[in-house]
Coordinates of C-alpha atoms and ligand atoms in Angstrom, one line a residue:
M1 CA -24.9 -0.3 2.2
S2 CA -21.3 0.7 3.0
P3 CA -18.6 -1.0 0.8
K4 CA -17.0 -4.1 2.3
I5 CA -13.3 -4.7 1.5
L6 CA -11.3 -7.8 2.1
V7 CA -7.6 -7.0 2.7
V8 CA -5.0 -9.8 2.3
T9 CA -1.7 -9.4 4.1
L10 CA 0.3 -12.6 3.7
N11 CA 3.3 -11.1 5.6
P12 CA 2.1 -9.0 8.5
S13 CA 4.7 -7.5 10.9
I14 CA 4.9 -5.7 14.1
D15 CA 6.2 -2.4 12.8
T16 CA 8.6 -1.0 15.3
Q17 CA 9.5 2.6 14.8
Y18 CA 12.5 4.0 16.6
F19 CA 12.8 7.8 17.0
M20 CA 16.4 8.9 17.3
D21 CA 18.1 12.2 18.3
S22 CA 20.8 11.7 15.7
P23 CA 21.6 9.5 12.7
L24 CA 22.6 5.9 13.3
K25 CA 26.4 5.3 13.7
P26 CA 28.5 2.4 14.9
G27 CA 28.4 1.9 18.7
V28 CA 25.6 2.0 21.3
Q29 CA 22.7 4.4 20.7
R30 CA 19.5 4.9 22.6
V31 CA 16.1 5.7 21.1
T32 CA 14.1 8.6 22.4
R33 CA 10.7 7.0 21.6
V34 CA 9.3 3.8 20.2
E35 CA 6.0 3.1 18.5
R36 CA 4.6 -0.3 17.6
T37 CA 1.8 -0.8 15.1
A38 CA 0.2 -3.7 13.3
G39 CA 1.9 -3.5 10.0
G40 CA 2.9 -5.2 6.8
K41 CA 1.5 -3.1 3.9
G42 CA -2.1 -4.6 3.9
L43 CA -2.7 -4.0 7.5
N44 CA -1.8 -0.3 7.1
V45 CA -4.3 -0.1 4.2
A46 CA -6.9 -1.8 6.4
R47 CA -6.4 0.6 9.3
V48 CA -6.8 3.6 7.0
L49 CA -9.8 2.1 5.2
K50 CA -11.5 1.6 8.6
K51 CA -10.7 5.1 9.7
L52 CA -12.3 6.4 6.4
G53 CA -15.5 4.6 7.3
N54 CA -15.2 1.3 5.3
D55 CA -16.3 -2.1 6.5
V56 CA -13.0 -4.0 6.4
V57 CA -12.1 -7.7 6.9
C58 CA -8.4 -8.8 7.2
T59 CA -6.9 -12.1 6.4
G60 CA -3.3 -13.4 6.0
F61 CA -0.9 -15.6 8.0
S62 CA -0.4 -15.1 11.7
G63 CA 2.0 -17.0 14.0
G64 CA 3.2 -17.0 17.6
Y65 CA 3.2 -14.2 20.1
N66 CA 3.8 -11.5 17.4
G67 CA 0.8 -12.8 15.4
Q68 CA -1.4 -12.6 18.5
W69 CA -0.1 -9.1 19.2
I70 CA -1.2 -8.1 15.8
Q71 CA -4.6 -9.7 16.1
D72 CA -5.2 -7.9 19.5
S73 CA -4.2 -4.6 17.9
L74 CA -6.6 -5.0 15.0
M75 CA -9.4 -6.0 17.4
N76 CA -8.7 -2.7 19.3
H77 CA -9.3 -0.9 16.0
G78 CA -12.6 -2.7 15.5
I79 CA -11.3 -4.6 12.4
Q80 CA -12.8 -8.0 11.6
Q81 CA -10.2 -10.7 11.0
H82 CA -9.9 -14.3 9.8
F83 CA -6.2 -15.1 9.9
V84 CA -4.7 -18.6 9.1
E85 CA -2.7 -19.6 12.2
V86 CA 0.8 -20.8 11.1
Q87 CA 3.7 -22.7 12.8
G88 CA 6.3 -20.0 12.3
D89 CA 6.5 -16.6 14.0
T90 CA 5.1 -13.4 12.4
R91 CA 7.9 -11.0 11.7
I92 CA 9.0 -7.7 13.1
C93 CA 10.1 -4.7 10.8
L94 CA 12.1 -1.8 12.1
S95 CA 12.1 1.8 10.9
F96 CA 14.3 4.6 12.2
S97 CA 13.5 8.3 12.0
G98 CA 14.9 11.4 13.6
P99 CA 15.8 15.1 13.0
E100 CA 15.1 16.7 9.6
E101 CA 18.4 15.9 8.0
F102 CA 18.1 12.2 9.0
Q103 CA 16.7 10.2 6.1
P104 CA 14.4 7.5 7.5
F105 CA 15.3 3.9 6.8
E106 CA 13.8 0.5 7.3
V107 CA 15.1 -3.0 8.2
L108 CA 12.6 -5.7 7.2
E109 CA 12.6 -9.4 8.3
A110 CA 11.7 -11.9 5.6
G111 CA 8.8 -13.5 7.5
P112 CA 8.1 -17.1 8.6
E113 CA 8.2 -20.2 6.4
I114 CA 4.6 -21.1 5.3
S115 CA 3.8 -24.7 4.6
A116 CA 1.8 -25.9 1.5
E117 CA -1.1 -26.8 3.8
E118 CA -1.2 -23.4 5.4
Q119 CA -1.1 -21.8 1.9
E120 CA -4.1 -24.0 0.9
K121 CA -6.1 -22.9 4.0
L122 CA -5.6 -19.2 3.1
K123 CA -7.0 -19.8 -0.4
E124 CA -10.0 -21.4 1.2
V125 CA -10.5 -18.4 3.4
V126 CA -10.4 -16.0 0.4
E127 CA -12.7 -18.2 -1.5
A128 CA -15.2 -18.2 1.4
L129 CA -14.9 -14.5 2.3
G130 CA -14.7 -13.1 -1.2
D131 CA -18.4 -13.4 -1.9
G132 CA -20.2 -10.1 -1.4
M133 CA -17.0 -8.0 -1.1
T134 CA -16.9 -4.6 -3.0
A135 CA -13.2 -4.9 -3.4
G136 CA -10.1 -7.0 -2.5
V137 CA -6.8 -5.5 -1.6
I138 CA -3.6 -7.6 -1.8
S139 CA -0.5 -5.9 -0.5
G140 CA 3.1 -6.5 0.5
S141 CA 5.8 -9.2 0.2
L142 CA 5.4 -12.9 0.4
P143 CA 6.6 -14.8 3.5
R144 CA 9.1 -17.6 2.9
G145 CA 7.9 -20.8 1.0
V146 CA 5.1 -19.0 -0.8
P147 CA 5.5 -19.2 -4.6
H148 CA 5.7 -16.1 -6.8
T149 CA 2.4 -17.2 -8.5
Y150 CA 0.4 -17.2 -5.3
Y151 CA -1.1 -13.7 -5.7
Q152 CA -2.0 -14.6 -9.2
E153 CA -4.1 -17.5 -7.8
L154 CA -5.7 -15.2 -5.3
I155 CA -6.6 -12.6 -7.9
Q156 CA -8.2 -15.4 -10.0
I157 CA -10.4 -16.3 -7.0
F158 CA -11.5 -12.6 -6.7
N159 CA -12.0 -12.4 -10.5
K160 CA -14.4 -15.4 -10.5
K161 CA -16.5 -13.5 -8.0
N162 CA -16.3 -10.2 -10.0
V163 CA -14.5 -8.5 -7.1
P164 CA -12.0 -5.9 -8.3
V165 CA -8.5 -6.3 -7.0
Y166 CA -6.1 -3.5 -5.8
L167 CA -2.6 -4.8 -5.7
D168 CA 0.6 -3.5 -4.2
T169 CA 3.7 -5.7 -4.6
S170 CA 6.9 -5.8 -6.6
G171 CA 9.5 -7.8 -8.5
E172 CA 8.7 -11.3 -9.8
V173 CA 5.6 -11.6 -7.6
L174 CA 4.2 -8.5 -9.4
N175 CA 5.2 -9.8 -12.8
Q176 CA 3.4 -13.1 -12.2
S177 CA 0.3 -11.3 -10.6
L178 CA -0.2 -9.2 -13.7
K179 CA -1.1 -12.3 -15.6
A180 CA -4.4 -12.5 -13.6
K181 CA -5.3 -8.9 -14.7
P182 CA -5.8 -7.0 -11.4
L183 CA -7.9 -3.8 -11.7
F184 CA -5.3 -1.6 -10.1
V185 CA -1.6 -1.8 -9.3
K186 CA 0.4 0.7 -7.2
P187 CA 4.1 0.7 -7.8
N188 CA 6.4 3.5 -6.5
L189 CA 9.1 4.8 -8.7
E190 CA 11.7 2.2 -7.5
E191 CA 9.3 -0.6 -8.1
L192 CA 8.4 0.7 -11.6
E193 CA 12.1 0.8 -12.5
L194 CA 12.6 -2.7 -11.3
F195 CA 9.6 -3.7 -13.5
S196 CA 10.9 -2.0 -16.6
G197 CA 14.6 -2.8 -16.0
T198 CA 15.7 0.7 -16.8
A199 CA 16.2 4.1 -15.0
I200 CA 13.1 6.3 -15.2
D201 CA 14.0 10.0 -15.6
S202 CA 10.9 11.7 -16.8
E203 CA 7.1 11.8 -16.7
E204 CA 7.1 10.3 -20.3
D205 CA 9.2 7.4 -19.0
I206 CA 6.8 6.8 -16.1
I207 CA 3.8 6.8 -18.5
D208 CA 5.6 4.4 -20.9
A209 CA 6.5 2.0 -18.1
A210 CA 3.0 2.1 -16.7
K211 CA 1.6 1.4 -20.2
D212 CA 3.9 -1.5 -20.5
M213 CA 2.6 -2.8 -17.1
M214 CA -0.9 -2.4 -18.5
E215 CA 0.0 -4.4 -21.6
K216 CA 1.2 -7.2 -19.3
G217 CA -2.2 -7.2 -17.5
A218 CA -2.9 -4.3 -15.1
A219 CA -6.1 -2.4 -16.0
N220 CA -4.9 0.8 -14.3
V221 CA -1.5 1.8 -12.8
L222 CA -1.0 4.4 -10.0
V223 CA 2.7 5.4 -9.6
S224 CA 3.4 7.0 -6.3
L225 CA 6.2 9.6 -6.4
G226 CA 6.7 10.5 -2.7
A227 CA 6.9 14.3 -2.3
K228 CA 6.3 14.7 -6.0
G229 CA 2.7 13.3 -5.7
A230 CA 1.5 10.5 -8.0
L231 CA 0.5 9.7 -11.6
L232 CA -2.5 7.6 -12.5
V233 CA -2.4 5.9 -15.9
S234 CA -5.5 4.3 -17.2
D235 CA -6.3 3.1 -20.7
K236 CA -7.9 6.4 -21.7
E237 CA -6.4 9.1 -19.5
V238 CA -3.4 10.0 -17.4
W239 CA -3.9 12.1 -14.3
K240 CA -1.3 13.8 -12.2
A241 CA -1.5 14.8 -8.5
N242 CA 0.8 17.5 -7.2
V243 CA 1.3 17.7 -3.5
T244 CA 3.2 20.2 -1.4
P245 CA 6.4 18.6 -0.4
L246 CA 6.8 18.3 3.4
K247 CA 10.0 19.5 5.0
K248 CA 9.9 16.8 7.7
A249 CA 8.1 13.6 6.6
Y250 CA 7.3 10.2 8.1
P251 CA 6.7 8.4 4.8
V252 CA 6.6 4.8 6.0
G253 CA 3.1 3.7 5.2
S254 CA 2.3 6.6 2.9
G255 CA 2.0 4.4 -0.1
D256 CA -0.4 2.2 1.8
S257 CA -2.5 5.2 2.9
L258 CA -2.5 6.4 -0.8
L259 CA -3.8 2.9 -1.8
A260 CA -6.4 3.0 1.0
G261 CA -7.7 6.4 -0.1
V262 CA -8.0 5.4 -3.7
T263 CA -9.7 2.1 -2.8
Y264 CA -12.1 3.9 -0.5
A265 CA -13.0 6.6 -3.1
L266 CA -13.5 4.2 -6.1
S267 CA -15.5 1.8 -3.9
N268 CA -17.7 4.7 -3.0
G269 CA -18.4 5.7 -6.6
K270 CA -16.0 8.6 -7.0
S271 CA -14.3 9.4 -10.3
W272 CA -10.7 8.5 -11.1
P273 CA -9.3 12.1 -10.5
E274 CA -11.3 12.4 -7.3
A275 CA -9.9 9.0 -6.2
L276 CA -6.4 10.2 -6.9
R277 CA -7.0 13.4 -4.9
Y278 CA -8.4 11.3 -2.0
G279 CA -5.5 8.9 -2.1
C280 CA -2.9 11.6 -2.1
A281 CA -4.6 13.4 0.8
C282 CA -4.3 10.2 2.8
G283 CA -0.6 9.7 1.7
V284 CA 0.3 13.2 2.8
S285 CA -1.6 12.9 6.0
N286 CA 0.3 9.7 6.8
A287 CA 3.6 11.5 6.0
I288 CA 2.8 14.3 8.4
N289 CA 2.0 12.0 11.3
P290 CA 4.8 10.1 13.0
Q291 CA 2.7 6.9 13.4
T292 CA 3.0 4.4 10.5
G293 CA -0.2 3.8 8.5
N294 CA -2.3 6.5 10.2
V295 CA -4.2 9.4 8.8
E296 CA -6.1 12.2 10.5
L297 CA -9.6 12.7 9.0
E298 CA -9.8 16.5 9.5
Q299 CA -6.3 16.8 8.0
V300 CA -7.4 14.7 5.0
E301 CA -10.4 17.0 4.5
T302 CA -8.2 20.1 4.4
L303 CA -5.6 18.4 2.2
L304 CA -8.3 17.5 -0.4
N305 CA -8.6 21.2 -1.2
E306 CA -4.8 21.7 -1.5
I307 CA -3.9 18.9 -3.9
Q308 CA -3.9 19.8 -7.5
I309 CA -5.0 17.3 -10.1
E310 CA -4.3 17.7 -13.7
R311 CA -5.1 15.7 -16.8
V312 CA -2.0 14.8 -18.8
R313 CA -2.1 13.2 -22.2
K314 CA 1.0 11.4 -23.3
E315 CA 0.9 12.9 -26.8
V316 CA 0.7 16.5 -25.6
T317 CA 3.3 18.7 -23.9
N318 CA 3.0 19.6 -20.2
S319 CA 1.8 23.1 -21.1
E320 CA -1.4 21.6 -22.6
C321 CA -2.4 19.9 -19.3
S322 CA -5.9 20.8 -18.0
R323 CA -6.6 21.3 -14.3
V324 CA -9.7 20.0 -12.5
Ligands
ATP401 N1 7.7 13.9 1.7 C1 6.4 14.0 1.3 N2 5.8 15.2 1.1 C2 4.5 15.2 0.7 N3 3.7 14.1 0.4 C3 4.3 12.9 0.5 C4 5.7 12.8 1.0 N4 6.0 11.4 1.0 C5 4.9 10.8 0.6 N5 3.9 11.7 0.3 C6 2.5 11.3 -0.1 O1 2.3 9.9 0.0 C7 2.1 9.2 -1.2 C8 2.8 7.9 -1.3 O2 4.2 8.1 -1.0 P1 5.4 7.2 -1.6 O3 5.5 7.4 -3.0 O4 6.6 7.5 -0.7 O5 4.8 5.7 -1.3 P2 5.6 4.3 -1.1 O6 7.0 4.4 -1.6 O7 4.7 3.3 -1.7 O8 5.6 4.2 0.5 P3 5.5 2.9 1.5 O9 5.9 1.7 0.7 O10 6.4 3.3 2.7 O11 4.1 2.9 2.0 C9 2.6 10.2 -2.3 O12 2.0 10.0 -3.5 C10 2.3 11.6 -1.6 O13 0.9 11.9 -1.9
F1X402 O1 7.9 -6.6 3.2 P1 6.8 -5.7 2.7 O2 5.4 -6.3 3.0 O3 6.9 -5.3 1.2 O4 6.8 -4.3 3.4 C1 6.7 -4.2 4.8 C2 6.7 -2.8 5.2 O5 7.9 -2.1 5.1 O6 5.7 -2.1 4.5 C3 5.0 -1.2 5.3 C4 5.2 0.2 4.8 O7 4.6 0.3 3.5 C5 5.4 -1.4 6.7 O8 4.3 -1.5 7.5 C6 6.1 -2.7 6.7 O9 7.1 -2.8 7.6

C-alpha cells in the first residue's frame, strides 16, 4: 500500500510570482509574466509529494474567494482536502524574480484572524484524519490569533497515533513545537541562526546548533543551505549533501520540495542518506523551474546521480569524510 501523508497548512496563500525585466525601483513598473499557485509551505510540500506518487490529504484554514481558489487548484492536482472554512480571507503572498543579477524577494501577508472555535475544529480534523497516516507534515507560519503552542498540540495528536511528524516552521512557534518531539525539523540557515541566537559561520556551528535543537526535542534536524546543499544531523550520524549551484535559480519553494523529497523517501523505506539525496534532487529541481513548489520527475531522476552525499562526523576533520 502506498504511504498516506496528512499535510497541515494553517496559513495557505495564493502565491503570486511576478517576473520582471529589471530589478524593482520606485515608480510604475510592469511585469512580463505572472504565475499563481496554491502555496503556503505545506501546500507546496503536498503538490510535490503527490507528483512523487504519494497519497496526500491536505488540511488547514481556508477563507473567502482566495481559499476557494486554492481548493479548486488542489482539486485540479487530484489532491484530497479537508479544510476548515474560516470567516477571514486566505492570504496572498508575492514573489518577484527577473534577470540573473536580480535577487528574488518575497512579500508575505500575515494571514486571516482565526477564532478559537475555528482552531478547535482543525484539531478535530487532525484527530479524525490522523489514524492510518504514514506521516504528518506541518509546515509554515501561523495565521493571526493562533497561539505559538498550536503546532505542539497538533504534534501531540500525531504522537498519540504513532504517526511521525515532519515540521518546518521558525521562531517561537518552532521553540514551542520542539517540546512535543517531532521526528524531523527542517530549518534553513537563517532559521537556525534565529533559533541559536548567534551567527553561524561554519559546518561545526551548524552541527552544534542542530544538536542543540535535538536536545530541545527534535529527533533529527535537516538544515537546508540553498546552493550549498543541506546537512542532515541525527543522533548517530551527520550527512552532507553537495549540489551544483545554479547560476539562475527560482528558489521559492525549494525548501518545501526538499522536505517533500525527504518525507517521500523515508515514508517509502529509504535510508537517511538516500532520503537526503532525494530531498536535494527535489530542491534543486524546484530551483531550476520558475514555478513555485514544482519539480520535474525526469529531472529529479537525473539529479539523483549528480548529488554527492558524504558522512561527516563532528569529531573528525572534513578530510576524513566518507562518500556514499
Ligand atoms: N541556487 C541553488 N542552486 C542549487 N540548489 C539549490 C539552490 N537553491 C536551493 N537549492 C536546493 O534546494 C534546497 C532547499 O533550498 P533552501 O535552503 O533555499 O530552502 P528554504 O530557504 O527553506 O526555501 P523556501 O523557504 O523558499 O522553501 C537546497 O538544499 C538545495 O538542494
Ligand atoms: O508565511 P510562511 O508560511 O512561513 O511562508 C509562506 C511562503 O513564503 O512559503 C512558501 C515558500 O517556502 C511560499 O509558498 C509562501 O508564500
